[in-house]
Amino acid sequence: MTELHLALLAGAPRHGYDIKHEHDAWFPDSRPLAFGQVYATLARLQRDGLAQVVETRTDGGPERTVYALTEEGERRLRAWLAEPAAAAGSGADEIVRKTIAALHTGIDVRGFVSRQRASHLRRMRELQRNPPGAGAAEQLVREHVIAHLDADLRWLELATELLPSSGQQQPLRTATERNNP
Amino acid sequence: MSTVELSGVSHAYGRTQALRDVSLTVAPGEVVAVTGPSGCGKSTLLLLAAGVLRAQSGRVVLTGTDLAGADEAARARIRRRSVGIVLQFGQLVPDLPVLDNVALPLLLEGHAPREARAAAAGWLDRVGLDVPPTTLPSELSGGQAQLAAAARALVTGPLLVLADEPTASLDTATGRQLLDLLVTSTTAAGGSVVLVSHDNAVAARADREVRLRAGSVVHEVALS
């Protein structure tokens, strides 16, 4: 989730409340992000030099601390999106997170989808070349993994169909642009 | 020498551009998957590689012969000797019993009928099609016709097998067995396989994936 918070900060500096609402808008069918988690993550990002406080706003209400991505944070975000998620059942949520983050931040989403597809196909190929044990249980476990890889691959195909062409996608703003909206 | 090499190939059906400037080289022993959504040009690519369609621009070199300079008879001869084609619905000759359908490429090459039919019977057995040899294509299910088509494609020991959705009419287990047979029997003899499919399990059998969208290559990655 650390990197996803970086993606949520990539568009513009935000305070915790904004980040929570942006996250819930990106993933409307997922469990809403808890405020406590957002603030804990932001504190960690700041400690690690991935985000910095740029402003404290009151806007007539409670005081809100506005965070922005640092250059190190942007490097970390790009590195995260350059790597496909693990091609296993547990990687499924991460694939969605990365694809949506790439779409929103404008960081090479086609490249990401293409690398993820290759990574999944390689895993499927590996499994096909190593037959499971002869027992029903071993076969069922194997088929479960293959079915999930296939479902992810179909979802990635859909992503490819729905993606904006490279010219239409907004590039990620520079750190200076982002910190002076 | 590449088994087949397409360079800058384009093809249109009337005003519909099916392929735009596509290049693809398949090395001996290599298995390539051509994937993409319906209508992306996959089947056209396969028919051009087989010399069934003539490229309107660009160049196709099949087992060392530039198809641009070959007339229909020459192309048919190369196809018969070097290429095995498996199409989605089998495409068997309707009036010939299944055994003769499978023996046909050998019969056309002048092999003795007895020898050709014995080889055909062997391949029908290997693909797992257990029907009387006199069965007509109209009496076969879609899946059985696809198995017979695979046997017909493999009977000559081709240098290149071109398969268009080869497992589409088969259940998962039979599809996997057929794919195994197409790939292993061809590559073991140094032949190459091009699998056209939108099935990820088929694509995952390949050494390389070439993905088409709207007639152009959008992604090409090594899987091995």
JSON list of C-alpha atoms in Angstrom, two decimals, chain A:
[
{"chain": "A", "resi": 1, "resn": "MET", "atom": "CA", "xyz": [0.00, 0.00, 0.00]},
{"chain": "A", "resi": 2, "resn": "THR", "atom": "CA", "xyz": [2.99, 2.35, 0.47]},
{"chain": "A", "resi": 3, "resn": "GLU", "atom": "CA", "xyz": [3.47, 2.75, -3.25]},
{"chain": "A", "resi": 4, "resn": "LEU", "atom": "CA", "xyz": [-0.23, 3.18, -3.87]},
{"chain": "A", "resi": 5, "resn": "HIS", "atom": "CA", "xyz": [-0.14, 6.17, -1.49]},
{"chain": "A", "resi": 6, "resn": "LEU", "atom": "CA", "xyz": [2.71, 7.56, -3.59]},
{"chain": "A", "resi": 7, "resn": "ALA", "atom": "CA", "xyz": [0.52, 7.17, -6.69]},
{"chain": "A", "resi": 8, "resn": "LEU", "atom": "CA", "xyz": [-2.34, 8.94, -4.90]},
{"chain": "A", "resi": 9, "resn": "LEU", "atom": "CA", "xyz": [0.02, 11.86, -4.19]},
{"chain": "A", "resi": 10, "resn": "ALA", "atom": "CA", "xyz": [1.43, 11.92, -7.73]},
{"chain": "A", "resi": 11, "resn": "GLY", "atom": "CA", "xyz": [-1.30, 14.12, -9.24]},
{"chain": "A", "resi": 12, "resn": "ALA", "atom": "CA", "xyz": [-1.12, 16.95, -6.71]},
{"chain": "A", "resi": 13, "resn": "PRO", "atom": "CA", "xyz": [-0.22, 17.60, -3.06]},
{"chain": "A", "resi": 14, "resn": "ARG", "atom": "CA", "xyz": [-3.00, 16.29, -0.83]},
{"chain": "A", "resi": 15, "resn": "HIS", "atom": "CA", "xyz": [-3.93, 16.00, 2.80]},
{"chain": "A", "resi": 16, "resn": "GLY", "atom": "CA", "xyz": [-4.94, 12.72, 4.40]},
{"chain": "A", "resi": 17, "resn": "TYR", "atom": "CA", "xyz": [-8.66, 13.30, 3.98]},
{"chain": "A", "resi": 18, "resn": "ASP", "atom": "CA", "xyz": [-8.21, 13.91, 0.23]},
{"chain": "A", "resi": 19, "resn": "ILE", "atom": "CA", "xyz": [-6.06, 10.81, -0.15]},
{"chain": "A", "resi": 20, "resn": "LYS", "atom": "CA", "xyz": [-8.71, 8.63, 1.45]},
{"chain": "A", "resi": 21, "resn": "HIS", "atom": "CA", "xyz": [-11.41, 10.01, -0.86]},
{"chain": "A", "resi": 22, "resn": "GLU", "atom": "CA", "xyz": [-9.17, 9.76, -3.94]},
{"chain": "A", "resi": 23, "resn": "HIS", "atom": "CA", "xyz": [-8.40, 6.13, -3.07]},
{"chain": "A", "resi": 24, "resn": "ASP", "atom": "CA", "xyz": [-12.08, 5.30, -2.61]},
{"chain": "A", "resi": 25, "resn": "ALA", "atom": "CA", "xyz": [-12.85, 6.94, -5.98]},
{"chain": "A", "resi": 26, "resn": "TRP", "atom": "CA", "xyz": [-10.10, 4.89, -7.70]},
{"chain": "A", "resi": 27, "resn": "PHE", "atom": "CA", "xyz": [-11.41, 1.64, -6.20]},
{"chain": "A", "resi": 28, "resn": "PRO", "atom": "CA", "xyz": [-15.13, 2.17, -5.70]},
{"chain": "A", "resi": 29, "resn": "ASP", "atom": "CA", "xyz": [-15.83, -1.55, -5.26]},
{"chain": "A", "resi": 30, "resn": "SER", "atom": "CA", "xyz": [-13.08, -2.19, -2.70]},
{"chain": "A", "resi": 31, "resn": "ARG", "atom": "CA", "xyz": [-13.13, -1.67, 1.03]},
{"chain": "A", "resi": 32, "resn": "PRO", "atom": "CA", "xyz": [-12.77, 2.06, 1.79]},
{"chain": "A", "resi": 33, "resn": "LEU", "atom": "CA", "xyz": [-9.37, 3.12, 3.08]},
{"chain": "A", "resi": 34, "resn": "ALA", "atom": "CA", "xyz": [-9.33, 3.74, 6.85]},
{"chain": "A", "resi": 35, "resn": "PHE", "atom": "CA", "xyz": [-8.22, 7.23, 7.95]},
{"chain": "A", "resi": 36, "resn": "GLY", "atom": "CA", "xyz": [-5.91, 5.70, 10.53]},
{"chain": "A", "resi": 37, "resn": "GLN", "atom": "CA", "xyz": [-4.07, 3.78, 7.82]},
{"chain": "A", "resi": 38, "resn": "VAL", "atom": "CA", "xyz": [-3.68, 6.89, 5.66]},
{"chain": "A", "resi": 39, "resn": "TYR", "atom": "CA", "xyz": [-2.15, 8.95, 8.47]},
{"chain": "A", "resi": 40, "resn": "ALA", "atom": "CA", "xyz": [0.16, 6.13, 9.54]},
{"chain": "A", "resi": 41, "resn": "THR", "atom": "CA", "xyz": [1.32, 5.65, 5.94]},
{"chain": "A", "resi": 42, "resn": "LEU", "atom": "CA", "xyz": [1.87, 9.39, 5.39]},
{"chain": "A", "resi": 43, "resn": "ALA", "atom": "CA", "xyz": [3.98, 9.59, 8.55]},
{"chain": "A", "resi": 44, "resn": "ARG", "atom": "CA", "xyz": [6.08, 6.67, 7.30]},
{"chain": "A", "resi": 45, "resn": "LEU", "atom": "CA", "xyz": [6.45, 8.20, 3.83]},
{"chain": "A", "resi": 46, "resn": "GLN", "atom": "CA", "xyz": [7.64, 11.44, 5.40]},
{"chain": "A", "resi": 47, "resn": "ARG", "atom": "CA", "xyz": [10.08, 9.62, 7.70]},
{"chain": "A", "resi": 48, "resn": "ASP", "atom": "CA", "xyz": [11.51, 7.74, 4.71]},
{"chain": "A", "resi": 49, "resn": "GLY", "atom": "CA", "xyz": [11.88, 10.89, 2.59]},
{"chain": "A", "resi": 50, "resn": "LEU", "atom": "CA", "xyz": [9.29, 9.75, 0.03]},
{"chain": "A", "resi": 51, "resn": "ALA", "atom": "CA", "xyz": [6.83, 12.55, 0.82]},
{"chain": "A", "resi": 52, "resn": "GLN", "atom": "CA", "xyz": [7.17, 15.96, 2.46]},
{"chain": "A", "resi": 53, "resn": "VAL", "atom": "CA", "xyz": [4.84, 18.41, 4.18]},
{"chain": "A", "resi": 54, "resn": "VAL", "atom": "CA", "xyz": [4.31, 21.41, 1.91]},
{"chain": "A", "resi": 55, "resn": "GLU", "atom": "CA", "xyz": [1.53, 23.27, 3.65]},
{"chain": "A", "resi": 56, "resn": "THR", "atom": "CA", "xyz": [-0.76, 23.34, 6.66]},
{"chain": "A", "resi": 57, "resn": "ARG", "atom": "CA", "xyz": [-4.29, 24.41, 5.79]},
{"chain": "A", "resi": 58, "resn": "THR", "atom": "CA", "xyz": [-7.14, 25.28, 8.06]},
{"chain": "A", "resi": 59, "resn": "ASP", "atom": "CA", "xyz": [-9.88, 26.28, 5.54]},
{"chain": "A", "resi": 60, "resn": "GLY", "atom": "CA", "xyz": [-12.08, 27.30, 8.50]},
{"chain": "A", "resi": 61, "resn": "GLY", "atom": "CA", "xyz": [-12.15, 23.69, 9.76]},
{"chain": "A", "resi": 62, "resn": "PRO", "atom": "CA", "xyz": [-9.59, 21.49, 11.49]},
{"chain": "A", "resi": 63, "resn": "GLU", "atom": "CA", "xyz": [-5.93, 21.94, 10.61]},
{"chain": "A", "resi": 64, "resn": "ARG", "atom": "CA", "xyz": [-4.83, 19.76, 7.70]},
{"chain": "A", "resi": 65, "resn": "THR", "atom": "CA", "xyz": [-1.31, 18.88, 6.72]},
{"chain": "A", "resi": 66, "resn": "VAL", "atom": "CA", "xyz": [-0.72, 18.77, 2.97]},
{"chain": "A", "resi": 67, "resn": "TYR", "atom": "CA", "xyz": [1.83, 16.26, 1.68]},
{"chain": "A", "resi": 68, "resn": "ALA", "atom": "CA", "xyz": [3.62, 16.15, -1.66]},
{"chain": "A", "resi": 69, "resn": "LEU", "atom": "CA", "xyz": [5.71, 13.51, -3.35]},
{"chain": "A", "resi": 70, "resn": "THR", "atom": "CA", "xyz": [9.48, 14.03, -3.20]},
{"chain": "A", "resi": 71, "resn": "GLU", "atom": "CA", "xyz": [11.75, 13.14, -6.12]},
{"chain": "A", "resi": 72, "resn": "GLU", "atom": "CA", "xyz": [12.77, 10.03, -4.21]},
{"chain": "A", "resi": 73, "resn": "GLY", "atom": "CA", "xyz": [9.06, 9.21, -3.81]},
{"chain": "A", "resi": 74, "resn": "GLU", "atom": "CA", "xyz": [8.52, 9.56, -7.54]},
{"chain": "A", "resi": 75, "resn": "ARG", "atom": "CA", "xyz": [11.51, 7.30, -8.25]},
{"chain": "A", "resi": 76, "resn": "ARG", "atom": "CA", "xyz": [10.06, 4.70, -5.90]},
{"chain": "A", "resi": 77, "resn": "LEU", "atom": "CA", "xyz": [6.64, 4.96, -7.59]},
{"chain": "A", "resi": 78, "resn": "ARG", "atom": "CA", "xyz": [8.16, 4.53, -11.06]},
{"chain": "A", "resi": 79, "resn": "ALA", "atom": "CA", "xyz": [10.21, 1.56, -9.90]},
{"chain": "A", "resi": 80, "resn": "TRP", "atom": "CA", "xyz": [7.04, -0.03, -8.47]},
{"chain": "A", "resi": 81, "resn": "LEU", "atom": "CA", "xyz": [5.19, 0.39, -11.78]},
{"chain": "A", "resi": 82, "resn": "ALA", "atom": "CA", "xyz": [8.14, -0.89, -13.77]},
{"chain": "A", "resi": 83, "resn": "GLU", "atom": "CA", "xyz": [7.89, -4.29, -12.04]},
{"chain": "A", "resi": 84, "resn": "PRO", "atom": "CA", "xyz": [5.04, -6.70, -12.74]},
{"chain": "A", "resi": 85, "resn": "ALA", "atom": "CA", "xyz": [3.18, -8.01, -9.70]},
{"chain": "A", "resi": 86, "resn": "ALA", "atom": "CA", "xyz": [3.86, -11.58, -8.56]},
{"chain": "A", "resi": 87, "resn": "ALA", "atom": "CA", "xyz": [2.19, -13.96, -11.02]},
{"chain": "A", "resi": 88, "resn": "ALA", "atom": "CA", "xyz": [0.40, -15.92, -8.31]},
{"chain": "A", "resi": 89, "resn": "GLY", "atom": "CA", "xyz": [-3.07, -15.88, -6.81]},
{"chain": "A", "resi": 90, "resn": "SER", "atom": "CA", "xyz": [-2.00, -13.46, -4.09]},
{"chain": "A", "resi": 91, "resn": "GLY", "atom": "CA", "xyz": [-0.71, -11.00, -6.71]},
{"chain": "A", "resi": 92, "resn": "ALA", "atom": "CA", "xyz": [-4.19, -10.32, -8.09]},
{"chain": "A", "resi": 93, "resn": "ASP", "atom": "CA", "xyz": [-4.99, -7.28, -5.94]},
{"chain": "A", "resi": 94, "resn": "GLU", "atom": "CA", "xyz": [-1.56, -5.85, -6.60]},
{"chain": "A", "resi": 95, "resn": "ILE", "atom": "CA", "xyz": [-2.12, -6.10, -10.37]},
{"chain": "A", "resi": 96, "resn": "VAL", "atom": "CA", "xyz": [-5.29, -4.04, -10.07]},
{"chain": "A", "resi": 97, "resn": "ARG", "atom": "CA", "xyz": [-3.56, -1.51, -7.80]},
{"chain": "A", "resi": 98, "resn": "LYS", "atom": "CA", "xyz": [-0.65, -1.11, -10.18]},
{"chain": "A", "resi": 99, "resn": "THR", "atom": "CA", "xyz": [-2.74, -0.86, -13.33]},
{"chain": "A", "resi": 100, "resn": "ILE", "atom": "CA", "xyz": [-5.11, 1.72, -11.84]},
{"chain": "A", "resi": 101, "resn": "ALA", "atom": "CA", "xyz": [-2.18, 3.67, -10.35]},
{"chain": "A", "resi": 102, "resn": "ALA", "atom": "CA", "xyz": [-0.42, 3.63, -13.75]},
{"chain": "A", "resi": 103, "resn": "LEU", "atom": "CA", "xyz": [-3.61, 4.85, -15.45]},
{"chain": "A", "resi": 104, "resn": "HIS", "atom": "CA", "xyz": [-4.14, 7.71, -12.99]},
{"chain": "A", "resi": 105, "resn": "THR", "atom": "CA", "xyz": [-0.51, 8.81, -12.86]},
{"chain": "A", "resi": 106, "resn": "GLY", "atom": "CA", "xyz": [0.10, 8.40, -16.57]},
{"chain": "A", "resi": 107, "resn": "ILE", "atom": "CA", "xyz": [3.26, 6.33, -15.98]},
{"chain": "A", "resi": 108, "resn": "ASP", "atom": "CA", "xyz": [3.74, 3.93, -18.93]},
{"chain": "A", "resi": 109, "resn": "VAL", "atom": "CA", "xyz": [0.53, 1.98, -18.41]},
{"chain": "A", "resi": 110, "resn": "ARG", "atom": "CA", "xyz": [0.82, 0.08, -21.72]},
{"chain": "A", "resi": 111, "resn": "GLY", "atom": "CA", "xyz": [4.32, -0.99, -20.81]},
{"chain": "A", "resi": 112, "resn": "PHE", "atom": "CA", "xyz": [3.12, -2.14, -17.42]},
{"chain": "A", "resi": 113, "resn": "VAL", "atom": "CA", "xyz": [0.25, -4.20, -18.84]},
{"chain": "A", "resi": 114, "resn": "SER", "atom": "CA", "xyz": [2.55, -5.73, -21.43]},
{"chain": "A", "resi": 115, "resn": "ARG", "atom": "CA", "xyz": [5.18, -6.73, -18.83]},
{"chain": "A", "resi": 116, "resn": "GLN", "atom": "CA", "xyz": [2.52, -8.10, -16.52]},
{"chain": "A", "resi": 117, "resn": "ARG", "atom": "CA", "xyz": [1.03, -10.18, -19.33]},
{"chain": "A", "resi": 118, "resn": "ALA", "atom": "CA", "xyz": [4.45, -11.62, -20.19]},
{"chain": "A", "resi": 119, "resn": "SER", "atom": "CA", "xyz": [5.12, -12.41, -16.53]},
{"chain": "A", "resi": 120, "resn": "HIS", "atom": "CA", "xyz": [1.79, -14.24, -16.19]},
{"chain": "A", "resi": 121, "resn": "LEU", "atom": "CA", "xyz": [2.24, -16.19, -19.43]},
{"chain": "A", "resi": 122, "resn": "ARG", "atom": "CA", "xyz": [5.74, -17.25, -18.35]},
{"chain": "A", "resi": 123, "resn": "ARG", "atom": "CA", "xyz": [4.36, -18.54, -15.07]},
{"chain": "A", "resi": 124, "resn": "MET", "atom": "CA", "xyz": [1.57, -20.39, -16.89]},
{"chain": "A", "resi": 125, "resn": "ARG", "atom": "CA", "xyz": [4.11, -21.89, -19.27]},
{"chain": "A", "resi": 126, "resn": "GLU", "atom": "CA", "xyz": [6.27, -23.03, -16.36]},
{"chain": "A", "resi": 127, "resn": "LEU", "atom": "CA", "xyz": [3.29, -24.72, -14.70]},
{"chain": "A", "resi": 128, "resn": "GLN", "atom": "CA", "xyz": [2.25, -26.40, -17.95]},
{"chain": "A", "resi": 129, "resn": "ARG", "atom": "CA", "xyz": [5.73, -27.83, -18.38]},
{"chain": "A", "resi": 130, "resn": "ASN", "atom": "CA", "xyz": [5.80, -29.29, -14.88]},
{"chain": "A", "resi": 131, "resn": "PRO", "atom": "CA", "xyz": [2.76, -31.49, -14.47]},
{"chain": "A", "resi": 132, "resn": "PRO", "atom": "CA", "xyz": [1.34, -31.64, -10.93]},
{"chain": "A", "resi": 133, "resn": "GLY", "atom": "CA", "xyz": [1.34, -34.90, -8.96]},
{"chain": "A", "resi": 134, "resn": "ALA", "atom": "CA", "xyz": [-1.11, -37.57, -10.00]},
{"chain": "A", "resi": 135, "resn": "GLY", "atom": "CA", "xyz": [-3.41, -37.08, -6.99]},
{"chain": "A", "resi": 136, "resn": "ALA", "atom": "CA", "xyz": [-6.75, -35.27, -7.32]},
{"chain": "A", "resi": 137, "resn": "ALA", "atom": "CA", "xyz": [-5.71, -32.77, -4.63]},
{"chain": "A", "resi": 138, "resn": "GLU", "atom": "CA", "xyz": [-2.47, -31.79, -6.41]},
{"chain": "A", "resi": 139, "resn": "GLN", "atom": "CA", "xyz": [-4.32, -31.39, -9.69]},
{"chain": "A", "resi": 140, "resn": "LEU", "atom": "CA", "xyz": [-7.01, -29.24, -8.10]},
{"chain": "A", "resi": 141, "resn": "VAL", "atom": "CA", "xyz": [-4.44, -26.94, -6.49]},
{"chain": "A", "resi": 142, "resn": "ARG", "atom": "CA", "xyz": [-2.67, -26.58, -9.84]},
{"chain": "A", "resi": 143, "resn": "GLU", "atom": "CA", "xyz": [-5.90, -25.91, -11.75]},
{"chain": "A", "resi": 144, "resn": "HIS", "atom": "CA", "xyz": [-6.81, -23.24, -9.21]},
{"chain": "A", "resi": 145, "resn": "VAL", "atom": "CA", "xyz": [-3.55, -21.39, -9.87]},
{"chain": "A", "resi": 146, "resn": "ILE", "atom": "CA", "xyz": [-3.96, -21.72, -13.65]},
{"chain": "A", "resi": 147, "resn": "ALA", "atom": "CA", "xyz": [-7.58, -20.53, -13.54]},
{"chain": "A", "resi": 148, "resn": "HIS", "atom": "CA", "xyz": [-6.54, -17.44, -11.57]},
{"chain": "A", "resi": 149, "resn": "LEU", "atom": "CA", "xyz": [-3.66, -16.67, -13.91]},
{"chain": "A", "resi": 150, "resn": "ASP", "atom": "CA", "xyz": [-6.10, -16.98, -16.80]},
{"chain": "A", "resi": 151, "resn": "ALA", "atom": "CA", "xyz": [-8.61, -14.65, -15.08]},
{"chain": "A", "resi": 152, "resn": "ASP", "atom": "CA", "xyz": [-5.87, -12.05, -14.52]},
{"chain": "A", "resi": 153, "resn": "LEU", "atom": "CA", "xyz": [-4.76, -12.36, -18.14]},
{"chain": "A", "resi": 154, "resn": "ARG", "atom": "CA", "xyz": [-8.32, -11.80, -19.36]},
{"chain": "A", "resi": 155, "resn": "TRP", "atom": "CA", "xyz": [-8.62, -8.77, -17.11]},
{"chain": "A", "resi": 156, "resn": "LEU", "atom": "CA", "xyz": [-5.31, -7.43, -18.50]},
{"chain": "A", "resi": 157, "resn": "GLU", "atom": "CA", "xyz": [-6.68, -7.92, -22.03]},
{"chain": "A", "resi": 158, "resn": "LEU", "atom": "CA", "xyz": [-9.70, -5.86, -21.08]},
{"chain": "A", "resi": 159, "resn": "ALA", "atom": "CA", "xyz": [-7.35, -3.23, -19.66]},
{"chain": "A", "resi": 160, "resn": "THR", "atom": "CA", "xyz": [-5.52, -3.13, -23.00]},
{"chain": "A", "resi": 161, "resn": "GLU", "atom": "CA", "xyz": [-8.80, -2.62, -24.86]},
{"chain": "A", "resi": 162, "resn": "LEU", "atom": "CA", "xyz": [-9.93, 0.18, -22.55]},
{"chain": "A", "resi": 163, "resn": "LEU", "atom": "CA", "xyz": [-6.61, 1.97, -22.21]},
{"chain": "A", "resi": 164, "resn": "PRO", "atom": "CA", "xyz": [-6.27, 5.39, -23.77]},
{"chain": "A", "resi": 165, "resn": "SER", "atom": "CA", "xyz": [-3.81, 5.37, -26.66]},
{"chain": "A", "resi": 166, "resn": "SER", "atom": "CA", "xyz": [-0.36, 6.62, -25.64]},
{"chain": "A", "resi": 167, "resn": "GLY", "atom": "CA", "xyz": [-1.02, 10.10, -27.08]},
{"chain": "A", "resi": 168, "resn": "GLN", "atom": "CA", "xyz": [-4.14, 10.60, -24.98]},
{"chain": "A", "resi": 169, "resn": "GLN", "atom": "CA", "xyz": [-2.64, 9.78, -21.65]},
{"chain": "A", "resi": 170, "resn": "GLN", "atom": "CA", "xyz": [-1.61, 12.67, -19.40]},
{"chain": "A", "resi": 171, "resn": "PRO", "atom": "CA", "xyz": [2.07, 12.58, -18.47]},
{"chain": "A", "resi": 172, "resn": "LEU", "atom": "CA", "xyz": [2.99, 12.72, -14.79]},
{"chain": "A", "resi": 173, "resn": "ARG", "atom": "CA", "xyz": [3.63, 16.30, -13.69]},
{"chain": "A", "resi": 174, "resn": "THR", "atom": "CA", "xyz": [7.10, 17.26, -12.53]},
{"chain": "A", "resi": 175, "resn": "ALA", "atom": "CA", "xyz": [7.82, 17.68, -8.83]},
{"chain": "A", "resi": 176, "resn": "THR", "atom": "CA", "xyz": [7.84, 21.48, -9.24]},
{"chain": "A", "resi": 177, "resn": "GLU", "atom": "CA", "xyz": [4.49, 21.54, -11.06]},
{"chain": "A", "resi": 178, "resn": "ARG", "atom": "CA", "xyz": [3.01, 19.22, -8.49]},
{"chain": "A", "resi": 179, "resn": "ASN", "atom": "CA", "xyz": [4.13, 21.23, -5.49]},
{"chain": "A", "resi": 180, "resn": "ASN", "atom": "CA", "xyz": [2.89, 24.52, -7.00]},
{"chain": "A", "resi": 181, "resn": "PRO", "atom": "CA", "xyz": [-0.55, 23.61, -8.33]}
]
